[in-house]
N, CA, C and O atoms as a GROMACS GRO file, in nm:
protein
  284
    1UNK      N    1   3.154   9.186   2.183
    1UNK     CA    2   3.257   9.161   2.095
    1UNK      C    3   3.391   9.143   2.178
    1UNK      O    4   3.428   9.237   2.248
    2UNK      N    5   3.464   9.030   2.174
    2UNK     CA    6   3.585   9.006   2.257
    2UNK      C    7   3.719   9.015   2.147
    2UNK      O    8   3.733   8.923   2.067
    3UNK      N    9   3.789   9.100   2.149
    3UNK     CA   10   3.904   9.105   2.071
    3UNK      C   11   4.027   9.064   2.144
    3UNK      O   12   4.046   9.115   2.254
    4UNK      N   13   4.116   8.976   2.097
    4UNK     CA   14   4.240   8.932   2.165
    4UNK      C   15   4.342   8.949   2.063
    4UNK      O   16   4.324   8.910   1.948
    5UNK      N   17   4.443   9.003   2.099
    5UNK     CA   18   4.564   9.041   2.018
    5UNK      C   19   4.680   8.967   2.100
    5UNK      O   20   4.692   8.975   2.222
    6UNK      N   21   4.761   8.897   2.016
    6UNK     CA   22   4.893   8.860   2.092
    6UNK      C   23   5.009   8.926   2.032
    6UNK      O   24   5.053   8.893   1.922
    7UNK      N   25   5.058   9.018   2.103
    7UNK     CA   26   5.163   9.112   2.076
    7UNK      C   27   5.309   9.050   2.123
    7UNK      O   28   5.411   9.120   2.122
    8UNK      N   29   5.308   8.940   2.155
    8UNK     CA   30   5.456   8.908   2.225
    8UNK      C   31   5.478   8.747   2.145
    8UNK      O   32   5.390   8.684   2.086
    9UNK      N   33   5.598   8.713   2.162
    9UNK     CA   34   5.645   8.584   2.115
    9UNK      C   35   5.715   8.506   2.229
    9UNK      O   36   5.769   8.402   2.192
   10UNK      N   37   5.724   8.534   2.357
   10UNK     CA   38   5.805   8.466   2.464
   10UNK      C   39   5.725   8.339   2.504
   10UNK      O   40   5.787   8.237   2.536
   11UNK      N   41   5.590   8.343   2.503
   11UNK     CA   42   5.506   8.241   2.534
   11UNK      C   43   5.428   8.185   2.433
   11UNK      O   44   5.341   8.258   2.385
   12UNK      N   45   5.440   8.067   2.388
   12UNK     CA   46   5.356   8.023   2.279
   12UNK      C   47   5.209   8.020   2.334
   12UNK      O   48   5.193   7.968   2.444
   13UNK      N   49   5.113   8.066   2.276
   13UNK     CA   50   4.978   8.050   2.287
   13UNK      C   51   4.878   7.971   2.192
   13UNK      O   52   4.870   7.997   2.072
   14UNK      N   53   4.816   7.889   2.242
   14UNK     CA   54   4.724   7.793   2.141
   14UNK      C   55   4.588   7.842   2.153
   14UNK      O   56   4.551   7.923   2.238
   15UNK      N   57   4.508   7.782   2.051
   15UNK     CA   58   4.351   7.816   2.054
   15UNK      C   59   4.282   7.808   2.184
   15UNK      O   60   4.199   7.892   2.219
   16UNK      N   61   4.324   7.693   2.263
   16UNK     CA   62   4.251   7.687   2.400
   16UNK      C   63   4.281   7.775   2.491
   16UNK      O   64   4.201   7.789   2.583
   17UNK      N   65   4.403   7.857   2.488
   17UNK     CA   66   4.441   7.968   2.582
   17UNK      C   67   4.351   8.086   2.544
   17UNK      O   68   4.293   8.151   2.631
   18UNK      N   69   4.339   8.115   2.404
   18UNK     CA   70   4.243   8.216   2.378
   18UNK      C   71   4.085   8.195   2.417
   18UNK      O   72   4.014   8.288   2.454
   19UNK      N   73   4.048   8.083   2.406
   19UNK     CA   74   3.885   8.034   2.440
   19UNK      C   75   3.903   8.041   2.589
   19UNK      O   76   3.797   8.073   2.641
   20UNK      N   77   3.988   8.025   2.667
   20UNK     CA   78   4.013   8.035   2.808
   20UNK      C   79   3.988   8.202   2.856
   20UNK      O   80   3.916   8.241   2.948
   21UNK      N   81   4.053   8.267   2.782
   21UNK     CA   82   4.055   8.417   2.785
   21UNK      C   83   3.902   8.459   2.744
   21UNK      O   84   3.840   8.525   2.827
   22UNK      N   85   3.846   8.429   2.636
   22UNK     CA   86   3.707   8.463   2.596
   22UNK      C   87   3.610   8.411   2.706
   22UNK      O   88   3.513   8.478   2.742
   23UNK      N   89   3.635   8.308   2.750
   23UNK     CA   90   3.549   8.247   2.882
   23UNK      C   91   3.537   8.322   2.978
   23UNK      O   92   3.433   8.361   3.031
   24UNK      N   93   3.682   8.355   3.015
   24UNK     CA   94   3.703   8.456   3.160
   24UNK      C   95   3.605   8.588   3.138
   24UNK      O   96   3.517   8.621   3.218
   25UNK      N   97   3.636   8.652   3.024
   25UNK     CA   98   3.592   8.782   2.983
   25UNK      C   99   3.438   8.770   2.999
   25UNK      O  100   3.380   8.843   3.080
   26UNK      N  101   3.366   8.672   2.917
   26UNK     CA  102   3.231   8.637   2.919
   26UNK      C  103   3.158   8.607   3.072
   26UNK      O  104   3.048   8.646   3.109
   27UNK      N  105   3.249   8.532   3.139
   27UNK     CA  106   3.183   8.503   3.287
   27UNK      C  107   3.192   8.642   3.364
   27UNK      O  108   3.088   8.691   3.409
   28UNK      N  109   3.306   8.702   3.380
   28UNK     CA  110   3.309   8.832   3.439
   28UNK      C  111   3.194   8.913   3.381
   28UNK      O  112   3.129   8.970   3.469
   29UNK      N  113   3.154   8.933   3.263
   29UNK     CA  114   3.038   9.010   3.241
   29UNK      C  115   2.912   8.951   3.290
   29UNK      O  116   2.826   9.029   3.330
   30UNK      N  117   2.894   8.846   3.292
   30UNK     CA  118   2.791   8.772   3.342
   30UNK      C  119   2.761   8.816   3.506
   30UNK      O  120   2.656   8.856   3.556
   31UNK      N  121   2.881   8.796   3.563
   31UNK     CA  122   2.877   8.804   3.713
   31UNK      C  123   2.862   8.942   3.754
   31UNK      O  124   2.812   8.967   3.864
   32UNK      N  125   2.907   9.046   3.665
   32UNK     CA  126   2.883   9.191   3.674
   32UNK      C  127   2.739   9.242   3.663
   32UNK      O  128   2.696   9.351   3.701
   33UNK      N  129   2.671   9.137   3.600
   33UNK     CA  130   2.526   9.190   3.547
   33UNK      C  131   2.531   9.270   3.406
   33UNK      O  132   2.447   9.357   3.381
   34UNK      N  133   2.626   9.240   3.325
   34UNK     CA  134   2.628   9.349   3.208
   34UNK      C  135   2.523   9.268   3.119
   34UNK      O  136   2.532   9.148   3.089
   35UNK      N  137   2.433   9.348   3.087
   35UNK     CA  138   2.310   9.288   3.005
   35UNK      C  139   2.312   9.360   2.873
   35UNK      O  140   2.217   9.341   2.796
   36UNK      N  141   2.397   9.432   2.842
   36UNK     CA  142   2.403   9.503   2.712
   36UNK      C  143   2.538   9.481   2.633
   36UNK      O  144   2.639   9.434   2.685
   37UNK      N  145   2.527   9.519   2.508
   37UNK     CA  146   2.651   9.491   2.420
   37UNK      C  147   2.777   9.590   2.446
   37UNK      O  148   2.772   9.713   2.444
   38UNK      N  149   2.888   9.511   2.472
   38UNK     CA  150   3.014   9.561   2.492
   38UNK      C  151   3.121   9.524   2.392
   38UNK      O  152   3.105   9.429   2.317
   39UNK      N  153   3.236   9.601   2.390
   39UNK     CA  154   3.336   9.548   2.335
   39UNK      C  155   3.447   9.534   2.427
   39UNK      O  156   3.474   9.636   2.491
   40UNK      N  157   3.512   9.438   2.447
   40UNK     CA  158   3.640   9.418   2.542
   40UNK      C  159   3.754   9.390   2.439
   40UNK      O  160   3.733   9.315   2.344
   41UNK      N  161   3.859   9.444   2.455
   41UNK     CA  162   3.988   9.428   2.401
   41UNK      C  163   4.107   9.390   2.489
   41UNK      O  164   4.152   9.461   2.579
   42UNK      N  165   4.166   9.236   2.444
   42UNK     CA  166   4.273   9.191   2.550
   42UNK      C  167   4.396   9.191   2.453
   42UNK      O  168   4.394   9.126   2.348
   43UNK      N  169   4.506   9.268   2.494
   43UNK     CA  170   4.629   9.261   2.422
   43UNK      C  171   4.722   9.204   2.506
   43UNK      O  172   4.742   9.258   2.615
   44UNK      N  173   4.789   9.092   2.469
   44UNK     CA  174   4.892   9.010   2.523
   44UNK      C  175   5.022   9.076   2.478
   44UNK      O  176   5.054   9.083   2.360
   45UNK      N  177   5.107   9.131   2.595
   45UNK     CA  178   5.221   9.210   2.568
   45UNK      C  179   5.349   9.157   2.634
   45UNK      O  180   5.337   9.084   2.732
   46UNK      N  181   5.464   9.184   2.590
   46UNK     CA  182   5.610   9.150   2.687
   46UNK      C  183   5.615   9.252   2.792
   46UNK      O  184   5.538   9.348   2.791
   47UNK      N  185   5.717   9.229   2.899
   47UNK     CA  186   5.732   9.313   2.960
   47UNK      C  187   5.778   9.452   2.935
   47UNK      O  188   5.741   9.541   3.012
   48UNK      N  189   5.865   9.481   2.819
   48UNK     CA  190   5.890   9.600   2.768
   48UNK      C  191   5.818   9.668   2.707
   48UNK      O  192   5.836   9.787   2.680
   49UNK      N  193   5.703   9.582   2.668
   49UNK     CA  194   5.594   9.659   2.576
   49UNK      C  195   5.498   9.744   2.680
   49UNK      O  196   5.457   9.859   2.664
   50UNK      N  197   5.475   9.658   2.788
   50UNK     CA  198   5.364   9.693   2.887
   50UNK      C  199   5.429   9.808   2.978
   50UNK      O  200   5.358   9.887   3.040
   51UNK      N  201   5.571   9.812   2.981
   51UNK     CA  202   5.625   9.908   3.052
   51UNK      C  203   5.630  10.054   2.955
   51UNK      O  204   5.630  10.170   2.996
   52UNK      N  205   5.633  10.010   2.824
   52UNK     CA  206   5.636  10.141   2.756
   52UNK      C  207   5.482  10.208   2.740
   52UNK      O  208   5.462  10.328   2.718
   53UNK      N  209   5.397  10.125   2.754
   53UNK     CA  210   5.249  10.165   2.740
   53UNK      C  211   5.227  10.241   2.878
   53UNK      O  212   5.178  10.354   2.874
   54UNK      N  213   5.263  10.182   3.002
   54UNK     CA  214   5.230  10.247   3.115
   54UNK      C  215   5.320  10.372   3.124
   54UNK      O  216   5.271  10.468   3.183
   55UNK      N  217   5.422  10.382   3.082
   55UNK     CA  218   5.483  10.522   3.065
   55UNK      C  219   5.413  10.612   2.998
   55UNK      O  220   5.411  10.723   3.049
   56UNK      N  221   5.341  10.594   2.873
   56UNK     CA  222   5.294  10.692   2.777
   56UNK      C  223   5.161  10.729   2.839
   56UNK      O  224   5.120  10.845   2.841
   57UNK      N  225   5.090  10.619   2.892
   57UNK     CA  226   4.949  10.651   2.958
   57UNK      C  227   4.937  10.701   3.085
   57UNK      O  228   4.843  10.770   3.122
   58UNK      N  229   5.033  10.667   3.153
   58UNK     CA  230   5.003  10.686   3.305
   58UNK      C  231   5.118  10.762   3.374
   58UNK      O  232   5.110  10.805   3.490
   59UNK      N  233   5.240  10.777   3.284
   59UNK     CA  234   5.353  10.836   3.328
   59UNK      C  235   5.434  10.764   3.425
   59UNK      O  236   5.526  10.823   3.480
   60UNK      N  237   5.406  10.625   3.455
   60UNK     CA  238   5.489  10.542   3.531
   60UNK      C  239   5.567  10.454   3.453
   60UNK      O  240   5.516  10.377   3.372
   61UNK      N  241   5.704  10.463   3.476
   61UNK     CA  242   5.805  10.394   3.402
   61UNK      C  243   5.834  10.253   3.466
   61UNK      O  244   5.942  10.218   3.512
   62UNK      N  245   5.730  10.186   3.461
   62UNK     CA  246   5.747  10.049   3.532
   62UNK      C  247   5.656   9.935   3.476
   62UNK      O  248   5.543   9.962   3.435
   63UNK      N  249   5.700   9.815   3.475
   63UNK     CA  250   5.622   9.702   3.451
   63UNK      C  251   5.512   9.696   3.537
   63UNK      O  252   5.516   9.742   3.651
   64UNK      N  253   5.390   9.628   3.478
   64UNK     CA  254   5.281   9.607   3.551
   64UNK      C  255   5.207   9.501   3.491
   64UNK      O  256   5.217   9.471   3.372
   65UNK      N  257   5.127   9.440   3.581
   65UNK     CA  258   5.064   9.284   3.525
   65UNK      C  259   4.946   9.322   3.429
   65UNK      O  260   4.929   9.252   3.329
   66UNK      N  261   4.862   9.432   3.453
   66UNK     CA  262   4.746   9.469   3.408
   66UNK      C  263   4.726   9.631   3.366
   66UNK      O  264   4.760   9.711   3.454
   67UNK      N  265   4.692   9.669   3.284
   67UNK     CA  266   4.642   9.802   3.227
   67UNK      C  267   4.494   9.795   3.176
   67UNK      O  268   4.452   9.709   3.099
   68UNK      N  269   4.428   9.886   3.224
   68UNK     CA  270   4.269   9.877   3.177
   68UNK      C  271   4.256  10.037   3.138
   68UNK      O  272   4.317  10.125   3.201
   69UNK      N  273   4.182  10.059   3.042
   69UNK     CA  274   4.134  10.180   3.004
   69UNK      C  275   3.974  10.186   2.956
   69UNK      O  276   3.934  10.114   2.865
   70UNK      N  277   3.895  10.271   3.023
   70UNK     CA  278   3.762  10.298   2.980
   70UNK      C  279   3.748  10.363   2.841
   70UNK      O  280   3.829  10.439   2.790
   71UNK      N  281   3.648  10.327   2.797
   71UNK     CA  282   3.627  10.375   2.659
   71UNK      C  283   3.507  10.488   2.652
   71UNK      O  284   3.477  10.539   2.544
   0.00000   0.00000   0.00000
C-alpha cells in the first residue's frame, strides 16, 4: 500500500503528480526485488516542516531533501 500526504501549499500538485510518485515507488520496489506486502508513506512538506521533523527525529536543525524511517 502506498500512502501520499500533501502537507504543503507552496506547490500545486495534481492527480498526475500523485500517480508519478506512486509509479516511482512501485518501480523502486520491483527493482529492489521486494516480493512481499509493504506499506510506504510519502509526506510532502514545506521547508519549515521538514526542518522541524529533522530536528525532532535526528537532532539536526537543518532542512533536508528527504527523510526516511524504517518501521
